[in-house]
Short mmCIF file of C-alpha atoms in Angstrom, two decimals:
data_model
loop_
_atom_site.label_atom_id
_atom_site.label_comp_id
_atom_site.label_asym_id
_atom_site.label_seq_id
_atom_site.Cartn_x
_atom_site.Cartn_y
_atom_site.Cartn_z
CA UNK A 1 -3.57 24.36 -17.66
CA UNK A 2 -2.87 22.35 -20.62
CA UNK A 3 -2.95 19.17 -22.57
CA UNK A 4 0.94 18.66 -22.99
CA UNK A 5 1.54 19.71 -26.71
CA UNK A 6 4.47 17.16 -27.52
CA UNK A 7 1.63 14.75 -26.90
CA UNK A 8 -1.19 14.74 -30.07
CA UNK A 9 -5.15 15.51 -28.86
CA UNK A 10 -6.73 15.70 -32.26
CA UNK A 11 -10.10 13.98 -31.99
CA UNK A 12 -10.57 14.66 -28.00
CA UNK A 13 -14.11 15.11 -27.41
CA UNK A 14 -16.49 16.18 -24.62
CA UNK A 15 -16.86 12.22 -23.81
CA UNK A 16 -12.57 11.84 -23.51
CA UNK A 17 -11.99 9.83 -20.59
CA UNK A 18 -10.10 11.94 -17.93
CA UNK A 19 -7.72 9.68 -15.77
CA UNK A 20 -6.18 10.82 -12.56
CA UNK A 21 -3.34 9.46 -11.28
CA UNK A 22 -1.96 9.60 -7.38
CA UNK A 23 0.11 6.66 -6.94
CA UNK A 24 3.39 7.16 -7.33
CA UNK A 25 2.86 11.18 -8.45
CA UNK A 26 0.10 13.20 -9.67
CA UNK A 27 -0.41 12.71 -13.14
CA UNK A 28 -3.73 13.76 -14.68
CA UNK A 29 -4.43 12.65 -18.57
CA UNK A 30 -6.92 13.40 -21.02
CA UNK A 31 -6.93 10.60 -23.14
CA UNK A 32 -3.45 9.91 -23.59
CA UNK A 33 -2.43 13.41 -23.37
CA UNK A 34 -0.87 14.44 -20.13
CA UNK A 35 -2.66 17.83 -18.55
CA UNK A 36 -0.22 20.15 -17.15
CA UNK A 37 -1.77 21.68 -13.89
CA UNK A 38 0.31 23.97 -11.33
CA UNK A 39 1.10 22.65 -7.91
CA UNK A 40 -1.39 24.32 -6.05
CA UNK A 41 -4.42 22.87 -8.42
CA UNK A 42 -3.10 19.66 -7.89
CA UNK A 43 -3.40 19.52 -4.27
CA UNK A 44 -7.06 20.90 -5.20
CA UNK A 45 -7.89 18.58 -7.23
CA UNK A 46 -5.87 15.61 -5.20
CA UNK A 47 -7.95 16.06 -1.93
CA UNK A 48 -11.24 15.95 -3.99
CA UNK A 49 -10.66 13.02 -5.39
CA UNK A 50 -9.27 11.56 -1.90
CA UNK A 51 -12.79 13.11 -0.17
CA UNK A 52 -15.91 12.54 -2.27
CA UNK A 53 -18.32 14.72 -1.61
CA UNK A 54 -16.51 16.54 0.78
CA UNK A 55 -18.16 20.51 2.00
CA UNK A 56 -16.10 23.00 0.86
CA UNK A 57 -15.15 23.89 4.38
CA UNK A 58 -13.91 20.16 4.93
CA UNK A 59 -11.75 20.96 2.17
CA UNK A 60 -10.76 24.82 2.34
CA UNK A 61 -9.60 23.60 6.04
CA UNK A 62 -7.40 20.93 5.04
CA UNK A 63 -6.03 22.56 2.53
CA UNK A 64 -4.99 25.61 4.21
CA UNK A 65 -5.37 24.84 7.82
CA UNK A 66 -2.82 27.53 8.91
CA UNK A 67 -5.68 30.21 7.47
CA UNK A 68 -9.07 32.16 8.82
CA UNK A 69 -11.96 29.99 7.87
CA UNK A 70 -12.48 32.90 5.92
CA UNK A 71 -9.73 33.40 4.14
CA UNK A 72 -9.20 29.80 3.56
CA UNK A 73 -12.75 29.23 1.90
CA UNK A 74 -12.00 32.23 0.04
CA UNK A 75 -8.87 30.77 -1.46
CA UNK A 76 -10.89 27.61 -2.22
CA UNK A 77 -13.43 29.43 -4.41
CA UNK A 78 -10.45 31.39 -6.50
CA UNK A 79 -8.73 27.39 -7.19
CA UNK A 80 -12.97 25.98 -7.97
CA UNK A 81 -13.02 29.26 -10.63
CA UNK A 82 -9.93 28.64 -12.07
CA UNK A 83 -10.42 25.00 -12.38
CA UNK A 84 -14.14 25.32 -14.04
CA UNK A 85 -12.42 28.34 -16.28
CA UNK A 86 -9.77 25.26 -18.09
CA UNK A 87 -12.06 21.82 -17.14
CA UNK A 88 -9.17 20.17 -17.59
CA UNK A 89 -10.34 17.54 -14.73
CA UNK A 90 -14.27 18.10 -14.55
CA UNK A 91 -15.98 18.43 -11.42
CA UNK A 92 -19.55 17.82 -9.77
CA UNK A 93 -20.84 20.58 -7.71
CA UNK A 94 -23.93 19.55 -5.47
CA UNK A 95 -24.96 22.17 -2.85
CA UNK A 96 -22.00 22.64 -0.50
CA UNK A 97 -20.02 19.37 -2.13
CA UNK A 98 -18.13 18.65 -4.61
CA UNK A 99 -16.55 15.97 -6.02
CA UNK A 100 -14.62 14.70 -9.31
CA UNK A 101 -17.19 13.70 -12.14
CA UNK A 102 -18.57 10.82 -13.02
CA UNK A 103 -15.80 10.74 -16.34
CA UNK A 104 -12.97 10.79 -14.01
CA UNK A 105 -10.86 7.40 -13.60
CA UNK A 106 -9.08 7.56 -9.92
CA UNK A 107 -6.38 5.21 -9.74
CA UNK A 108 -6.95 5.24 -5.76
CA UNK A 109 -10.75 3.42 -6.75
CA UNK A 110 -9.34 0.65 -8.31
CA UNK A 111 -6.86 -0.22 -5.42
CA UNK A 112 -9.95 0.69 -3.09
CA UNK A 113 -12.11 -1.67 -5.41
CA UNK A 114 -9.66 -4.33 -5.84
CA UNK A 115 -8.85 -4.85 -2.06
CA UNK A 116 -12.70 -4.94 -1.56
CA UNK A 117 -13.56 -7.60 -4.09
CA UNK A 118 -10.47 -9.48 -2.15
CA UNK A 119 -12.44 -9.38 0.93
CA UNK A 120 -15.78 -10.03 -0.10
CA UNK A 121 -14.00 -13.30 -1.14
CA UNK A 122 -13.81 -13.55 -4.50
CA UNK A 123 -11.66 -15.49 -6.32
CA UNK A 124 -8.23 -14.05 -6.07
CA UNK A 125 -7.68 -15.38 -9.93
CA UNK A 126 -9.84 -13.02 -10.98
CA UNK A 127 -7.89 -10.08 -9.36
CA UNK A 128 -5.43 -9.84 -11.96
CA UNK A 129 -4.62 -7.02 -10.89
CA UNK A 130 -4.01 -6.94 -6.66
CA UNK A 131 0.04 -7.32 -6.42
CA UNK A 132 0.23 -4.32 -8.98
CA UNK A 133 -2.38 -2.49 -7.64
CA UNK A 134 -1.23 0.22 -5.23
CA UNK A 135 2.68 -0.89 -5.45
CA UNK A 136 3.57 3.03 -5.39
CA UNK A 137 2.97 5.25 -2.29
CA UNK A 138 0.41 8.16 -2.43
CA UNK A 139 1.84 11.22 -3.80
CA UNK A 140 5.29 10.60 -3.15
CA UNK A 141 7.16 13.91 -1.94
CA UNK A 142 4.17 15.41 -0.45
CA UNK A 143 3.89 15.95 3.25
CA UNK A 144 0.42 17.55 3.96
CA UNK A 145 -1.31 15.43 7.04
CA UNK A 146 -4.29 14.62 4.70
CA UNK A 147 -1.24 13.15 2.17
CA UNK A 148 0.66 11.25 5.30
CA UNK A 149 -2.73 9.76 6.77
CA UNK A 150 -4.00 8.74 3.33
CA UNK A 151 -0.71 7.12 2.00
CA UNK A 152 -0.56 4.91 5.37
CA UNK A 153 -4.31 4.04 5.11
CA UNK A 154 -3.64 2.81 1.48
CA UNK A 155 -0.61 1.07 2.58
CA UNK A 156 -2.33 -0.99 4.80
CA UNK A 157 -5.23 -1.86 2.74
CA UNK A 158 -2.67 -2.70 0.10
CA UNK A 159 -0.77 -5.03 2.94
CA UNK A 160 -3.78 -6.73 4.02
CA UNK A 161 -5.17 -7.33 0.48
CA UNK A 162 -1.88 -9.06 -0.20
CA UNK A 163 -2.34 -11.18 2.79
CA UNK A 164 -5.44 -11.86 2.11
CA UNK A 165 -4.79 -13.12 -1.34
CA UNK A 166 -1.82 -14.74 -0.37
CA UNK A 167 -3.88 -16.59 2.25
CA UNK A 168 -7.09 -17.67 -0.26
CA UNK A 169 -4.45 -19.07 -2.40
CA UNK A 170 -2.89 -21.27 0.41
CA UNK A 171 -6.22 -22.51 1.50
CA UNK A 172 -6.89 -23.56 -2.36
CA UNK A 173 -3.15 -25.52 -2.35
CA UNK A 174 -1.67 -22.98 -4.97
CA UNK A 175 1.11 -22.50 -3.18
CA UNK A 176 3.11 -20.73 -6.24
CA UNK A 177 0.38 -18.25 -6.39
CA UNK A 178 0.29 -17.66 -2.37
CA UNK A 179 3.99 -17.05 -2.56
CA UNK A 180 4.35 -14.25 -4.78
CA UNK A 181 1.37 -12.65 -2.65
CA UNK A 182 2.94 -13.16 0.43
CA UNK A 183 6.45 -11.57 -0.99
CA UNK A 184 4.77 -8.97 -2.51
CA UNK A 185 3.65 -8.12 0.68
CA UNK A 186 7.25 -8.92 2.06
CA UNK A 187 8.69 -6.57 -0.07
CA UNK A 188 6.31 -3.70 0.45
CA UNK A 189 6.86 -4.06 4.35
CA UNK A 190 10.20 -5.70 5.12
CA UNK A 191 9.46 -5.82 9.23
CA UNK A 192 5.87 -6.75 9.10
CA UNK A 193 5.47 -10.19 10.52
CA UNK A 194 2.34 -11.24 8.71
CA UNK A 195 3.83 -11.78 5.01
CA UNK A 196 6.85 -13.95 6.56
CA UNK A 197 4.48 -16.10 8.69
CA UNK A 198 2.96 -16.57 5.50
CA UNK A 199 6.02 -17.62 3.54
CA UNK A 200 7.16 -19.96 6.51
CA UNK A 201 3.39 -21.61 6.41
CA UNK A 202 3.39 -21.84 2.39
CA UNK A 203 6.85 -24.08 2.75
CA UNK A 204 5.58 -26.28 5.01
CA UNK A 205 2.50 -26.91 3.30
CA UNK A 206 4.79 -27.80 -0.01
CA UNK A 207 6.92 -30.25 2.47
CA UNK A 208 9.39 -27.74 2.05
CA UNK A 209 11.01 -27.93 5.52
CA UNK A 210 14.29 -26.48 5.24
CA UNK A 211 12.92 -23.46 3.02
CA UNK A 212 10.63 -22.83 5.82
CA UNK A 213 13.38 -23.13 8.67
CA UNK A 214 15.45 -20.62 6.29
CA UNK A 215 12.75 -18.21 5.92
CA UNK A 216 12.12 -17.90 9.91
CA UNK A 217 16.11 -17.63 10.41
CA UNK A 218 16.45 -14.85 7.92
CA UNK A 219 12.98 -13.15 9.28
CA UNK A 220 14.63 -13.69 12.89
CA UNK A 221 17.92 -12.15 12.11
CA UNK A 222 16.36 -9.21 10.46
CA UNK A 223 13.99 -8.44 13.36
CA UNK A 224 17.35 -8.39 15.85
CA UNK A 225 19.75 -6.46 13.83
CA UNK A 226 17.00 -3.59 12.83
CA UNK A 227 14.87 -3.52 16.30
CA UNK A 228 16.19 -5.93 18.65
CA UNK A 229 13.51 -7.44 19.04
CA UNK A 230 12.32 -12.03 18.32
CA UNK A 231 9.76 -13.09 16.67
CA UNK A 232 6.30 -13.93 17.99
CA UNK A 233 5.25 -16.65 20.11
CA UNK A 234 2.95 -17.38 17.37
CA UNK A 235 5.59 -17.79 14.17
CA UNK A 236 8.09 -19.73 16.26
CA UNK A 237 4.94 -22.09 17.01
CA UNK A 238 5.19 -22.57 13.60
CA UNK A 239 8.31 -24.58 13.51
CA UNK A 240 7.96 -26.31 16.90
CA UNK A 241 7.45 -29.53 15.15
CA UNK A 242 10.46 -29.33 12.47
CA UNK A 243 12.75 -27.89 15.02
CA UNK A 244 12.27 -29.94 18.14
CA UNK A 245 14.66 -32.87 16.78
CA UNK A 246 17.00 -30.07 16.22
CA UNK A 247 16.85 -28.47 19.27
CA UNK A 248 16.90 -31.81 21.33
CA UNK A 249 20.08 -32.65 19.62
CA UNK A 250 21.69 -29.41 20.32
CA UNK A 251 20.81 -29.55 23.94
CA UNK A 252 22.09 -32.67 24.23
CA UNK A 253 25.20 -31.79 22.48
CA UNK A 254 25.68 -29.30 24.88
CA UNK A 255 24.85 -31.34 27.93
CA UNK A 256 26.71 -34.54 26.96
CA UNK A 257 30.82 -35.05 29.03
CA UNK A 258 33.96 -35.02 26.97
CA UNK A 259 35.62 -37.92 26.97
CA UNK A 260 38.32 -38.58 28.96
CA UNK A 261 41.87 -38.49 27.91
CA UNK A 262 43.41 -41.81 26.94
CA UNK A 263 46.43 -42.69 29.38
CA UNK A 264 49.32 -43.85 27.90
#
């Protein structure tokens, strides 16, 4: 394992920040300087950064759940000796835990922090960063069941942090701000119903009626075609007040006799 060479690391120190990156792809820099570390380190040094303070059995079994407990905890002290051999991503050994150190930016923490300080109700302003945060999936590519139940747990804090925002902002009239939220969230989960109930509310508060109509009608249209399936009782309440002229015309419409042929 090594500091890239294309990439220059004069003046790294024992105080260089270390950042790990899991969104979107393992990437692990020191300083600026990407760290190349094999495939089967990475998943090492993935899943201890995805379980603080995790036992090394917790780990060795998740990491090789197919092996002995033996042989598996075995193979788990060979990738801890190898990793302490080129600290290349230092680590914090505590009894039977361990854990990334203290120097060691996780890109995971700040969507983790971000969607707290959303919930604790701060203002979303000050979260410059929530729609960016978390817009790429966990380790793309990689298919372990610690990877597949960690990328949808992320995804959905990421999808209810939007919301959340998106809603804060619509309660404080900054509608502008509580759209981009809401199709942030849109765009990150096409069939959820949340973000569009969002978008339909955020029209109607501007007075925006036919935007609003036009955002259940596409929202409607997409939930048919992909799983046959019509919106909730709950979003077509929504509209019951801008569509009922609508839909009393277009009964009536229906209902009402042609006229009768003129005689000549």
């Amino acid at each position: 394992m090594a500091a890239d060479p294309s990439v220059p690391t004069a003046g790294d120190s024992p105080g260089t920040c270390v950042s790990l990156h899991l969104l979107g792809g393992f990437r692990l820099l020191r300083g600026a300087a990407p760290v190349v570390v094999p495939r089967g380190l990475q998943r090492v040094i993935a899943l201890i950064g995805l379980r603080p303070g995790a036992t090394r059995s917790q780990l060795a079994g998740l990491l090789w759940p197919e092996a002995s407990e033996e042989r598996a905890l075995s193979s788990l002290r060979t990738a801890l000796w190898r990793l302490r051999q080129d600290p290349c991503c230092p680590m914090s050994v505590t009894g039977d835990t361990v854990r990334l150190g203290p120097e060691v930016r996780l890109d995971v923490d700040d969507l983790v922090g971000t969607a707290a300080r959303v919930r604790d109700g701060d203002d979303p302003r000050t979260a410059a960063g929530a729609l960016a945060a978390g817009r790429h999936d966990l380790l793309p590519g990689w298919y372990d069941d610690w990877v597949l139940l960690d990328r949808e747990r992320l995804r959905q804090l990421r999808l209810h942090m939007l919301e959340q925002v998106a809603g804060q902002h619509l309660a404080a009239g900054r509608h502008g701000e509580a759209l981009e939220a809401a199709l942030e969230a849109m765009a990150a989960e096409p069939l959820r119903e949340t973000p569009h109930r969002l978008v339909v509310r955020i029209h109607l508060a501007e007075g925006n009626a036919f935007e609003a109509v036009h955002a259940f009608y596409v929202y409607r249209d997409l939930l048919r075609r992909e799983l046959r399936l019509e919106p909730s009782p709950a979003m077509s309440a929504l509209l019951d007040d801008t569509l009922a002229p609508i839909r009393e015309a277009s009964r009536e419409g229906a209902v009402r006799p042609s006229p009768a042929g003129r005689r000549t």
